[in-house]
Amino acid sequence: MDNVTITALDFERCYRAVSTRDSRFDGQFFTAVRTTGIYCRPSCPAITPKRTNVSFLPTAAAAQQAGYRACRRCLPDAAPGSPLWNVRADLAARAMRLIGDGVIERGGVPELAATLGYSQRQLTRVLTTELGAGPLALARAHRAHTARLLIQTTDMPMSDIAFAAGFASIRQFNDTVREVFAVSPTTMRTESRRSPRNDVEAPATPGLLTLRLPYREPLDTGWLAWFLSAHTVPGMELWENGVYTRSLRTPHGHATIGLSFRPGHVRAELALRDMRDLAPTVARLRHLLDLDADPLGIDEALGITSNVGDASPFTAGIRVPGCLDGPELLLRTMIGQQISVRAAATHTARLVEALGERIEGPVPLLFPTPAAIAEHGAEVLTGPARRIAAIVSAARAIADGELVLHSGRTADDLRCDLLALDGVGPWTADYVTMRSLADPDILLDTDLVVRQGAALADIDLADTERWAPWRSYLSMHLWKTALVQRGAVPLPTYS
């Protein structure tokens, strides 16, 4: 079945997905049932509603805007995000990425509109037409989801949860939870203690949240495990016993996260300095692991199946690792140019040790701010003088606001700005654009390892149009093919 487009949901395809409880479409659209006033994810285990009683909506916010309540059985707000926000590069998709990162909670609709370069009226009109809800309604849906997570995973007072989730008042918080979930916040907490949910676990130690991050199967955990473990920087990252731990800056402070792969989900342990950072941190973790991808659709386009004797040299469910912070990604990539992954980690660790902010926890350092690198990077970095100057210059451009790295940019504009920097060539610009924007169609055809993988897989890198728009995933397959042949990629398995 083809992916469902946002602006013109096909009733027959949607109803077929609901009838077969196809989890692949969870998050891509929502089923609103007029007779019950409830909206569900396509895979909801409830009895399939009659055709005459359902309509299909592109976002949970659109369903809430239309007066529907979230199903308490399938928790549609906990579905994986739509893969279309990465495939599409239009205004609506870029706005959704920024809303997920909490821009409206921090600066309101004016900041969102200014970041995207549109007027508030234009932005509201486009989002309402494309997604069935305006920016405030879309942000409200995110707040409701964040509130539910905090209610079910912490013992925080409800008043603290209200403001941590981004609500302007306790009354607004109470009204929204009742309207969206049909229960009061207190009742929701009581019920959560009685039965396990599909995206939360029982409250852990004070200050530590444990969440289950869902994804669409299959997931090549071996590839993600290698990527995370191979690029760890001592002091700010740690890979130990199958758990990836790191510290990162968040909009209101910092956090320490721990990720491990489990059957059907990624287990995430979050220690947040400020609970207002929960939603953007979760969004960044999902982006890092590419958890909102549609692997079946991608694998089908690349000719990968799960059949025995499959002729494809590739494995199912590969992901394109994203990033947690755009400026960090660019600066780390520039540090690692023309040296080995291990050497890059060593150089970066030296920079982090000298200029990174110290925090408490198992990974006690944060990556240095661009301003700190711009001011003192030349004193710490080693290697060719030209490369050091390029890194310091890039850091200064970020610190001064001349270079903007956020998920609401278009790939063409970001790539153009990156190429304008000294010391940044096509490979670096493509690699950073691919990972920072989750762009699915960037072929790293100048990469030496990708070229080696292409030779092993007998693929002509000059003739890849048939794999559009999934050439970022093709790049990862070729990268992995070459590294496996070298014996450089151990593939841990998880049961």
CSV table of C-alpha atoms in Angstrom, one decimal:
chain,number,residue,atom,x,y,z
A,1,MET,CA,0.0,0.0,0.0
A,2,ASP,CA,1.3,3.5,-0.9
A,3,ASN,CA,1.9,6.1,1.7
A,4,VAL,CA,-1.1,8.3,2.4
A,5,THR,CA,-0.6,11.9,1.4
A,6,ILE,CA,-1.5,14.6,3.9
A,7,THR,CA,-3.7,16.9,1.8
A,8,ALA,CA,-5.8,14.2,0.1
A,9,LEU,CA,-6.4,11.2,2.4
A,10,ASP,CA,-7.7,8.3,0.3
A,11,PHE,CA,-10.7,6.9,2.1
A,12,GLU,CA,-10.3,3.4,0.6
A,13,ARG,CA,-6.6,3.1,1.5
A,14,CYS,CA,-7.2,4.4,4.9
A,15,TYR,CA,-10.1,2.2,5.6
A,16,ARG,CA,-8.2,-0.9,4.3
A,17,ALA,CA,-5.4,0.0,6.8
A,18,VAL,CA,-7.8,0.3,9.6
A,19,SER,CA,-9.6,-3.0,8.7
A,20,THR,CA,-6.3,-4.9,8.7
A,21,ARG,CA,-5.0,-3.0,11.8
A,22,ASP,CA,-1.9,-2.1,9.8
A,23,SER,CA,0.5,-0.5,12.3
A,24,ARG,CA,2.6,0.8,9.5
A,25,PHE,CA,0.2,3.7,9.2
A,26,ASP,CA,0.1,4.6,12.9
A,27,GLY,CA,0.9,8.3,13.0
A,28,GLN,CA,0.3,8.9,9.3
A,29,PHE,CA,-3.4,9.5,9.8
A,30,PHE,CA,-6.1,9.1,12.5
A,31,THR,CA,-9.5,7.5,12.4
A,32,ALA,CA,-12.3,9.7,13.8
A,33,VAL,CA,-15.5,7.7,14.8
A,34,ARG,CA,-18.6,9.9,14.8
A,35,THR,CA,-20.8,7.6,16.9
A,36,THR,CA,-18.3,7.5,19.8
A,37,GLY,CA,-16.6,10.8,19.5
A,38,ILE,CA,-13.3,9.1,19.7
A,39,TYR,CA,-10.2,9.1,17.4
A,40,CYS,CA,-7.8,6.2,17.1
A,41,ARG,CA,-4.6,5.0,15.4
A,42,PRO,CA,-5.1,2.7,12.4
A,43,SER,CA,-3.9,-0.4,14.4
A,44,CYS,CA,-6.4,0.1,17.3
A,45,PRO,CA,-7.6,-3.3,18.4
A,46,ALA,CA,-11.2,-2.2,18.9
A,47,ILE,CA,-13.9,-3.5,16.5
A,48,THR,CA,-13.5,-1.8,13.1
A,49,PRO,CA,-16.1,0.9,12.8
A,50,LYS,CA,-18.6,1.0,10.0
A,51,ARG,CA,-17.6,3.0,6.9
A,52,THR,CA,-20.5,5.4,7.3
A,53,ASN,CA,-19.3,6.3,10.8
A,54,VAL,CA,-15.7,7.2,10.2
A,55,SER,CA,-13.6,10.0,8.7
A,56,PHE,CA,-9.8,10.2,8.4
A,57,LEU,CA,-7.7,13.2,9.6
A,58,PRO,CA,-4.0,13.9,9.0
A,59,THR,CA,-3.1,14.9,12.6
A,60,ALA,CA,-4.1,14.3,16.2
A,61,ALA,CA,-4.5,18.1,16.5
A,62,ALA,CA,-7.1,18.0,13.6
A,63,ALA,CA,-9.1,15.3,15.4
A,64,GLN,CA,-9.0,17.3,18.7
A,65,GLN,CA,-9.9,20.5,16.9
A,66,ALA,CA,-13.0,18.7,15.5
A,67,GLY,CA,-14.0,17.7,19.0
A,68,TYR,CA,-12.9,14.1,19.2
A,69,ARG,CA,-11.3,12.5,22.3
A,70,ALA,CA,-8.2,10.3,22.2
A,71,CYS,CA,-8.9,6.5,22.5
A,72,ARG,CA,-7.8,5.3,25.9
A,73,ARG,CA,-7.1,1.9,24.5
A,74,CYS,CA,-4.7,2.6,21.6
A,75,LEU,CA,-3.4,6.0,22.8
A,76,PRO,CA,-3.2,7.6,19.3
A,77,ASP,CA,-1.1,10.4,20.7
A,78,ALA,CA,1.7,7.9,21.4
A,79,ALA,CA,1.9,6.6,17.8
A,80,PRO,CA,5.2,7.1,16.0
A,81,GLY,CA,5.4,10.4,14.2
A,82,SER,CA,4.5,10.7,10.5
A,83,PRO,CA,7.4,9.9,8.1
A,84,LEU,CA,6.0,12.5,5.8
A,85,TRP,CA,7.5,15.4,7.8
A,86,ASN,CA,10.9,14.2,6.6
A,87,VAL,CA,9.9,13.3,3.0
A,88,ARG,CA,8.2,16.6,2.5
A,89,ALA,CA,10.1,19.9,2.6
A,90,ASP,CA,7.2,22.2,2.3
A,91,LEU,CA,6.1,24.8,4.9
A,92,ALA,CA,3.7,22.5,6.7
A,93,ALA,CA,6.3,19.8,7.2
A,94,ARG,CA,9.0,22.3,8.4
A,95,ALA,CA,6.6,23.9,10.8
A,96,MET,CA,5.7,20.5,12.3
A,97,ARG,CA,9.3,19.8,12.9
A,98,LEU,CA,9.8,23.1,14.7
A,99,ILE,CA,6.5,22.7,16.7
A,100,GLY,CA,7.8,19.3,17.8
A,101,ASP,CA,11.0,21.0,19.0
A,102,GLY,CA,8.9,23.3,21.2
A,103,VAL,CA,9.3,26.6,19.4
A,104,ILE,CA,5.8,27.7,20.1
A,105,GLU,CA,6.1,27.0,23.9
A,106,ARG,CA,9.3,29.1,23.9
A,107,GLY,CA,8.3,32.0,21.7
A,108,GLY,CA,4.7,31.6,20.5
A,109,VAL,CA,3.4,31.6,17.0
A,110,PRO,CA,5.3,34.9,16.2
A,111,GLU,CA,8.6,33.1,16.7
A,112,LEU,CA,7.5,30.1,14.6
A,113,ALA,CA,6.4,32.3,11.8
A,114,ALA,CA,9.5,34.5,11.9
A,115,THR,CA,11.7,31.4,11.9
A,116,LEU,CA,10.0,30.1,8.8
A,117,GLY,CA,9.9,33.5,7.1
A,118,TYR,CA,6.1,33.8,6.9
A,119,SER,CA,3.5,36.1,8.4
A,120,GLN,CA,1.4,34.6,11.2
A,121,ARG,CA,-1.7,34.8,8.9
A,122,GLN,CA,0.0,33.0,6.1
A,123,LEU,CA,1.3,30.3,8.4
A,124,THR,CA,-2.0,29.7,10.0
A,125,ARG,CA,-3.8,29.5,6.7
A,126,VAL,CA,-1.4,27.0,5.2
A,127,LEU,CA,-1.3,24.7,8.3
A,128,THR,CA,-5.1,24.7,8.6
A,129,THR,CA,-5.5,23.8,5.0
A,130,GLU,CA,-2.8,21.2,4.9
A,131,LEU,CA,-3.0,19.6,8.4
A,132,GLY,CA,-6.5,20.4,9.6
A,133,ALA,CA,-5.4,22.6,12.5
A,134,GLY,CA,-3.5,25.9,13.0
A,135,PRO,CA,-0.2,26.3,14.9
A,136,LEU,CA,-1.8,26.8,18.3
A,137,ALA,CA,-4.0,23.7,17.9
A,138,LEU,CA,-1.0,21.7,16.8
A,139,ALA,CA,1.1,22.9,19.8
A,140,ARG,CA,-1.9,22.1,22.1
A,141,ALA,CA,-1.8,18.5,20.9
A,142,HIS,CA,1.9,18.3,21.8
A,143,ARG,CA,1.2,19.8,25.2
A,144,ALA,CA,-1.5,17.3,25.9
A,145,HIS,CA,0.9,14.4,25.0
A,146,THR,CA,3.7,15.9,27.2
A,147,ALA,CA,1.2,16.3,30.0
A,148,ARG,CA,0.1,12.7,29.8
A,149,LEU,CA,3.7,11.5,29.9
A,150,LEU,CA,4.5,13.5,33.0
A,151,ILE,CA,1.2,12.5,34.7
A,152,GLN,CA,1.9,8.8,34.1
A,153,THR,CA,5.7,8.7,34.6
A,154,THR,CA,6.3,11.1,37.5
A,155,ASP,CA,5.0,12.0,40.9
A,156,MET,CA,5.2,15.7,40.1
A,157,PRO,CA,2.4,17.9,41.5
A,158,MET,CA,-0.2,18.6,38.8
A,159,SER,CA,0.5,22.3,39.0
A,160,ASP,CA,4.1,21.7,38.1
A,161,ILE,CA,3.1,19.4,35.3
A,162,ALA,CA,0.8,22.1,33.9
A,163,PHE,CA,3.6,24.6,33.4
A,164,ALA,CA,6.2,22.0,32.5
A,165,ALA,CA,4.0,20.9,29.6
A,166,GLY,CA,3.7,24.5,28.4
A,167,PHE,CA,0.2,25.4,29.5
A,168,ALA,CA,-0.5,29.0,30.5
A,169,SER,CA,-2.6,28.1,33.5
A,170,ILE,CA,-3.7,25.1,35.6
A,171,ARG,CA,-7.2,25.6,34.4
A,172,GLN,CA,-6.1,25.4,30.8
A,173,PHE,CA,-4.2,22.2,31.7
A,174,ASN,CA,-7.2,20.6,33.4
A,175,ASP,CA,-9.6,21.5,30.7
A,176,THR,CA,-7.3,20.2,27.9
A,177,VAL,CA,-6.6,16.9,29.6
A,178,ARG,CA,-10.3,16.3,30.2
A,179,GLU,CA,-11.2,17.4,26.6
A,180,VAL,CA,-8.5,15.3,24.9
A,181,PHE,CA,-8.5,12.2,27.1
A,182,ALA,CA,-12.0,12.3,28.7
A,183,VAL,CA,-10.6,11.9,32.2
A,184,SER,CA,-9.2,14.3,34.8
A,185,PRO,CA,-5.4,14.4,35.4
A,186,THR,CA,-5.8,12.8,38.8
A,187,THR,CA,-7.9,9.9,37.4
A,188,MET,CA,-5.4,9.4,34.6
A,189,ARG,CA,-2.5,9.1,37.1
A,190,THR,CA,-4.5,6.6,39.2
A,191,GLU,CA,-5.4,4.5,36.1
A,192,SER,CA,-1.8,4.5,34.9
A,193,ARG,CA,-0.6,2.9,38.2
A,194,ARG,CA,-3.0,0.0,37.6
A,195,SER,CA,-2.2,-1.0,34.0
A,196,PRO,CA,1.0,-0.7,31.8
A,197,ARG,CA,0.9,1.7,28.8
A,198,ASN,CA,2.6,1.2,25.5
A,199,ASP,CA,4.8,4.3,25.8
A,200,VAL,CA,5.5,4.7,29.5
A,201,GLU,CA,6.9,2.6,32.3
A,202,ALA,CA,6.4,2.8,36.0
A,203,PRO,CA,7.9,5.9,37.7
A,204,ALA,CA,11.6,5.2,38.3
A,205,THR,CA,13.9,7.0,40.7
A,206,PRO,CA,13.0,10.6,41.5
A,207,GLY,CA,14.0,12.9,38.6
A,208,LEU,CA,14.4,10.1,36.1
A,209,LEU,CA,11.8,9.5,33.5
A,210,THR,CA,11.6,6.2,31.6
A,211,LEU,CA,9.8,6.1,28.3
A,212,ARG,CA,9.2,3.6,25.5
A,213,LEU,CA,9.8,5.2,22.1
A,214,PRO,CA,7.8,3.3,19.5
A,215,TYR,CA,8.8,2.8,16.0
A,216,ARG,CA,7.7,1.0,12.8
A,217,GLU,CA,9.3,-2.4,12.4
A,218,PRO,CA,11.7,-3.6,11.2
A,219,LEU,CA,14.5,-1.8,12.8
A,220,ASP,CA,18.2,-2.6,12.1
A,221,THR,CA,19.4,-2.2,15.6
A,222,GLY,CA,22.8,-3.5,14.8
A,223,TRP,CA,23.5,-0.6,12.5
A,224,LEU,CA,22.3,2.0,15.0
A,225,ALA,CA,24.3,0.3,17.8
A,226,TRP,CA,27.5,0.4,15.7
A,227,PHE,CA,26.9,4.0,14.7
A,228,LEU,CA,26.3,5.3,18.2
A,229,SER,CA,29.1,3.2,19.8
A,230,ALA,CA,31.7,4.0,17.1
A,231,HIS,CA,31.3,7.8,17.4
A,232,THR,CA,31.2,8.2,21.2
A,233,VAL,CA,33.2,11.0,22.6
A,234,PRO,CA,34.6,10.2,26.1
A,235,GLY,CA,33.3,12.6,28.7
A,236,MET,CA,30.0,13.5,27.0
A,237,GLU,CA,29.0,10.1,25.6
A,238,LEU,CA,29.3,6.5,26.7
A,239,TRP,CA,28.4,3.1,25.2
A,240,GLU,CA,28.3,0.4,27.8
A,241,ASN,CA,26.4,-2.9,27.9
A,242,GLY,CA,24.2,-2.0,25.0
A,243,VAL,CA,23.2,1.4,26.5
A,244,TYR,CA,24.1,4.7,24.8
A,245,THR,CA,24.4,7.5,27.4
A,246,ARG,CA,25.2,11.1,26.8
A,247,SER,CA,24.7,14.7,28.0
A,248,LEU,CA,23.1,17.4,25.9
A,249,ARG,CA,22.0,21.0,26.1
A,250,THR,CA,18.3,21.6,26.1
A,251,PRO,CA,16.3,24.8,25.6
A,252,HIS,CA,16.1,25.5,29.3
A,253,GLY,CA,19.2,23.7,30.7
A,254,HIS,CA,20.6,20.3,30.0
A,255,ALA,CA,19.8,16.6,30.2
A,256,THR,CA,21.4,13.2,30.4
A,257,ILE,CA,19.8,10.5,28.3
A,258,GLY,CA,20.2,6.7,28.1
A,259,LEU,CA,19.0,4.7,25.1
A,260,SER,CA,18.7,0.9,24.7
A,261,PHE,CA,17.0,-1.2,22.1
A,262,ARG,CA,14.2,-3.5,23.2
A,263,PRO,CA,11.7,-5.6,21.3
A,264,GLY,CA,9.3,-3.2,19.7
A,265,HIS,CA,10.6,0.0,21.2
A,266,VAL,CA,13.6,2.0,22.4
A,267,ARG,CA,13.9,2.4,26.1
A,268,ALA,CA,14.8,6.0,27.0
A,269,GLU,CA,15.8,7.1,30.5
A,270,LEU,CA,15.8,10.9,30.8
A,271,ALA,CA,17.3,13.0,33.6
A,272,LEU,CA,16.1,16.6,32.8
A,273,ARG,CA,17.2,19.7,34.6
A,274,ASP,CA,13.9,21.4,33.6
A,275,MET,CA,10.8,19.4,32.8
A,276,ARG,CA,9.8,21.9,30.2
A,277,ASP,CA,12.4,20.2,28.0
A,278,LEU,CA,10.7,16.8,27.9
A,279,ALA,CA,8.9,17.2,24.6
A,280,PRO,CA,11.8,18.7,22.6
A,281,THR,CA,14.2,16.1,24.1
A,282,VAL,CA,11.9,13.2,23.0
A,283,ALA,CA,11.6,14.8,19.6
A,284,ARG,CA,15.4,15.0,19.2
A,285,LEU,CA,15.8,11.4,20.4
A,286,ARG,CA,13.4,10.2,17.8
A,287,HIS,CA,15.2,12.3,15.2
A,288,LEU,CA,18.6,10.9,16.3
A,289,LEU,CA,17.4,7.3,15.8
A,290,ASP,CA,15.1,8.0,12.8
A,291,LEU,CA,12.3,6.3,14.6
A,292,ASP,CA,9.5,7.9,12.5
A,293,ALA,CA,10.7,6.4,9.2
A,294,ASP,CA,8.5,4.0,7.2
A,295,PRO,CA,11.0,1.1,6.7
A,296,LEU,CA,8.6,-1.1,4.8
A,297,GLY,CA,8.0,1.6,2.2
A,298,ILE,CA,11.7,2.4,2.0
A,299,ASP,CA,12.8,-1.3,1.8
A,300,GLU,CA,10.3,-1.9,-1.0
A,301,ALA,CA,11.6,1.0,-3.0
A,302,LEU,CA,15.2,-0.3,-2.5
A,303,GLY,CA,14.2,-3.8,-3.5
A,304,ILE,CA,14.7,-5.3,0.0
A,305,THR,CA,12.4,-8.0,1.2
A,306,SER,CA,12.3,-10.4,4.1
A,307,ASN,CA,12.0,-13.4,1.8
A,308,VAL,CA,14.5,-16.3,2.1
A,309,GLY,CA,17.0,-16.1,-0.7
A,310,ASP,CA,16.4,-12.4,-1.2
A,311,ALA,CA,19.0,-11.3,-3.8
A,312,SER,CA,19.5,-7.8,-2.3
A,313,PRO,CA,22.8,-7.3,-0.5
A,314,PHE,CA,21.1,-5.1,2.0
A,315,THR,CA,19.3,-5.8,5.3
A,316,ALA,CA,15.8,-4.6,6.2
A,317,GLY,CA,15.0,-1.7,8.4
A,318,ILE,CA,18.1,0.4,8.2
A,319,ARG,CA,17.9,4.0,9.5
A,320,VAL,CA,19.7,7.2,8.8
A,321,PRO,CA,21.0,8.5,12.1
A,322,GLY,CA,20.0,12.1,12.8
A,323,CYS,CA,21.4,14.4,15.4
A,324,LEU,CA,20.6,16.0,18.7
A,325,ASP,CA,22.1,19.4,17.9
A,326,GLY,CA,22.8,21.0,14.6
A,327,PRO,CA,25.8,23.2,15.5
A,328,GLU,CA,27.4,20.2,17.3
A,329,LEU,CA,26.9,18.0,14.3
A,330,LEU,CA,28.6,20.5,11.9
A,331,LEU,CA,31.5,21.2,14.2
A,332,ARG,CA,32.1,17.5,15.0
A,333,THR,CA,31.9,16.7,11.3
A,334,MET,CA,34.5,19.4,10.5
A,335,ILE,CA,36.8,18.1,13.2
A,336,GLY,CA,36.6,14.6,11.7
A,337,GLN,CA,37.3,15.6,8.1
A,338,GLN,CA,40.0,13.4,6.5
A,339,ILE,CA,40.8,11.5,9.7
A,340,SER,CA,39.5,8.2,11.1
A,341,VAL,CA,36.4,8.0,13.3
A,342,ARG,CA,38.6,7.1,16.3
A,343,ALA,CA,40.9,10.0,15.7
A,344,ALA,CA,38.0,12.3,15.4
A,345,ALA,CA,36.6,11.1,18.7
A,346,THR,CA,40.0,11.8,20.3
A,347,HIS,CA,40.2,15.3,19.0
A,348,THR,CA,36.6,16.1,20.0
A,349,ALA,CA,37.2,14.7,23.5
A,350,ARG,CA,40.1,17.0,23.9
A,351,LEU,CA,37.9,20.0,22.9
A,352,VAL,CA,35.1,18.9,25.2
A,353,GLU,CA,37.4,18.4,28.1
A,354,ALA,CA,38.9,21.9,27.7
A,355,LEU,CA,35.9,24.0,26.8
A,356,GLY,CA,32.8,21.9,27.7
A,357,GLU,CA,30.5,22.8,30.6
A,358,ARG,CA,30.7,20.4,33.6
A,359,ILE,CA,27.5,18.8,35.0
A,360,GLU,CA,26.7,16.0,37.4
A,361,GLY,CA,26.1,12.5,36.1
A,362,PRO,CA,27.8,9.6,34.4
A,363,VAL,CA,28.8,11.7,31.4
A,364,PRO,CA,29.9,15.0,33.1
A,365,LEU,CA,30.6,17.2,30.1
A,366,LEU,CA,28.4,19.1,27.6
A,367,PHE,CA,29.7,19.8,24.1
A,368,PRO,CA,31.2,23.4,24.1
A,369,THR,CA,29.0,26.2,22.9
A,370,PRO,CA,29.8,27.7,19.5
A,371,ALA,CA,30.8,30.9,21.3
A,372,ALA,CA,33.3,29.1,23.4
A,373,ILE,CA,34.9,27.4,20.4
A,374,ALA,CA,35.0,30.6,18.5
A,375,GLU,CA,36.9,32.3,21.4
A,376,HIS,CA,39.2,29.5,22.5
A,377,GLY,CA,39.1,26.8,19.9
A,378,ALA,CA,42.3,27.8,18.3
A,379,GLU,CA,44.1,27.3,21.6
A,380,VAL,CA,42.8,23.7,22.0
A,381,LEU,CA,42.4,22.2,18.6
A,382,THR,CA,45.3,20.5,16.9
A,383,GLY,CA,46.0,19.6,13.3
A,384,PRO,CA,46.4,21.6,10.1
A,385,ALA,CA,46.1,25.3,10.7
A,386,ARG,CA,43.6,25.8,7.8
A,387,ARG,CA,41.2,23.2,9.3
A,388,ILE,CA,41.4,24.8,12.8
A,389,ALA,CA,40.7,28.2,11.3
A,390,ALA,CA,37.7,26.8,9.4
A,391,ILE,CA,36.3,25.2,12.5
A,392,VAL,CA,36.7,28.4,14.5
A,393,SER,CA,35.2,30.5,11.7
A,394,ALA,CA,32.2,28.2,11.5
A,395,ALA,CA,31.7,28.4,15.2
A,396,ARG,CA,31.8,32.2,15.1
A,397,ALA,CA,29.3,32.2,12.3
A,398,ILE,CA,26.9,30.1,14.4
A,399,ALA,CA,27.5,32.2,17.5
A,400,ASP,CA,26.9,35.5,15.7
A,401,GLY,CA,23.7,34.2,14.1
A,402,GLU,CA,25.1,34.4,10.5
A,403,LEU,CA,24.6,30.6,10.1
A,404,VAL,CA,21.3,29.1,11.4
A,405,LEU,CA,21.0,25.4,11.9
A,406,HIS,CA,17.5,24.2,12.9
A,407,SER,CA,15.0,21.7,11.6
A,408,GLY,CA,12.8,24.2,9.9
A,409,ARG,CA,15.3,25.0,7.1
A,410,THR,CA,15.0,23.7,3.6
A,411,ALA,CA,17.8,21.4,2.4
A,412,ASP,CA,18.8,23.6,-0.5
A,413,ASP,CA,19.1,26.7,1.6
A,414,LEU,CA,21.1,24.9,4.3
A,415,ARG,CA,23.4,23.2,1.9
A,416,CYS,CA,24.1,26.6,0.2
A,417,ASP,CA,24.9,28.3,3.5
A,418,LEU,CA,27.2,25.4,4.5
A,419,LEU,CA,29.1,25.5,1.2
A,420,ALA,CA,29.7,29.2,1.7
A,421,LEU,CA,31.9,28.4,4.7
A,422,ASP,CA,35.6,28.0,4.4
A,423,GLY,CA,36.7,24.4,4.7
A,424,VAL,CA,33.2,22.9,4.0
A,425,GLY,CA,33.0,21.0,0.7
A,426,PRO,CA,30.2,19.0,-0.9
A,427,TRP,CA,30.6,15.9,1.3
A,428,THR,CA,30.4,17.8,4.6
A,429,ALA,CA,27.5,19.9,3.3
A,430,ASP,CA,25.5,16.9,2.2
A,431,TYR,CA,26.3,14.8,5.3
A,432,VAL,CA,25.3,17.6,7.7
A,433,THR,CA,22.1,18.4,5.7
A,434,MET,CA,21.1,14.7,5.6
A,435,ARG,CA,21.5,14.2,9.3
A,436,SER,CA,20.3,17.6,10.6
A,437,LEU,CA,17.1,17.7,8.5
A,438,ALA,CA,16.5,14.0,8.2
A,439,ASP,CA,16.5,14.5,4.4
A,440,PRO,CA,15.8,11.1,2.9
A,441,ASP,CA,17.2,11.7,-0.6
A,442,ILE,CA,20.9,12.7,-0.3
A,443,LEU,CA,23.4,10.3,-2.0
A,444,LEU,CA,26.9,10.5,-0.4
A,445,ASP,CA,28.4,9.5,-3.7
A,446,THR,CA,31.7,11.2,-3.0
A,447,ASP,CA,32.3,9.3,0.2
A,448,LEU,CA,35.1,6.7,-0.1
A,449,VAL,CA,33.4,4.1,2.0
A,450,VAL,CA,30.1,4.5,0.1
A,451,ARG,CA,32.0,4.0,-3.2
A,452,GLN,CA,33.5,0.9,-1.8
A,453,GLY,CA,30.1,-0.4,-0.8
A,454,ALA,CA,28.7,0.4,-4.2
A,455,ALA,CA,31.5,-1.6,-5.9
A,456,LEU,CA,30.7,-4.6,-3.6
A,457,ALA,CA,27.0,-4.3,-4.3
A,458,ASP,CA,27.6,-3.7,-8.0
A,459,ILE,CA,25.7,-0.4,-8.0
A,460,ASP,CA,26.5,2.5,-10.4
A,461,LEU,CA,26.4,5.7,-8.3
A,462,ALA,CA,25.9,7.7,-11.5
A,463,ASP,CA,22.6,5.9,-12.1
A,464,THR,CA,20.5,6.1,-8.8
A,465,GLU,CA,17.4,8.0,-9.9
A,466,ARG,CA,15.3,4.9,-9.5
A,467,TRP,CA,15.9,4.9,-5.8
A,468,ALA,CA,14.7,8.5,-5.2
A,469,PRO,CA,13.5,9.8,-2.8
A,470,TRP,CA,15.4,7.3,-0.5
A,471,ARG,CA,19.0,7.7,-1.5
A,472,SER,CA,20.1,8.7,2.0
A,473,TYR,CA,19.0,5.2,3.0
A,474,LEU,CA,20.9,3.8,0.0
A,475,SER,CA,24.0,5.6,1.3
A,476,MET,CA,23.6,3.9,4.7
A,477,HIS,CA,23.3,0.5,3.1
A,478,LEU,CA,26.4,1.0,1.0
A,479,TRP,CA,28.3,2.4,4.0
A,480,LYS,CA,27.3,-0.6,6.0
A,481,THR,CA,28.1,-3.1,3.2
A,482,ALA,CA,31.7,-1.8,3.0
A,483,LEU,CA,32.2,-1.7,6.8
A,484,VAL,CA,30.8,-5.3,7.2
A,485,GLN,CA,33.2,-6.5,4.5
A,486,ARG,CA,36.1,-4.9,6.4
A,487,GLY,CA,34.9,-6.5,9.6
A,488,ALA,CA,34.6,-3.1,11.1
A,489,VAL,CA,30.9,-3.4,12.0
A,490,PRO,CA,30.0,-5.9,14.6
A,491,LEU,CA,26.3,-6.5,14.6
A,492,PRO,CA,24.9,-7.1,18.1
A,493,THR,CA,21.5,-8.7,18.3
A,494,TYR,CA,18.7,-8.0,20.7
A,495,SER,CA,15.9,-10.2,21.7
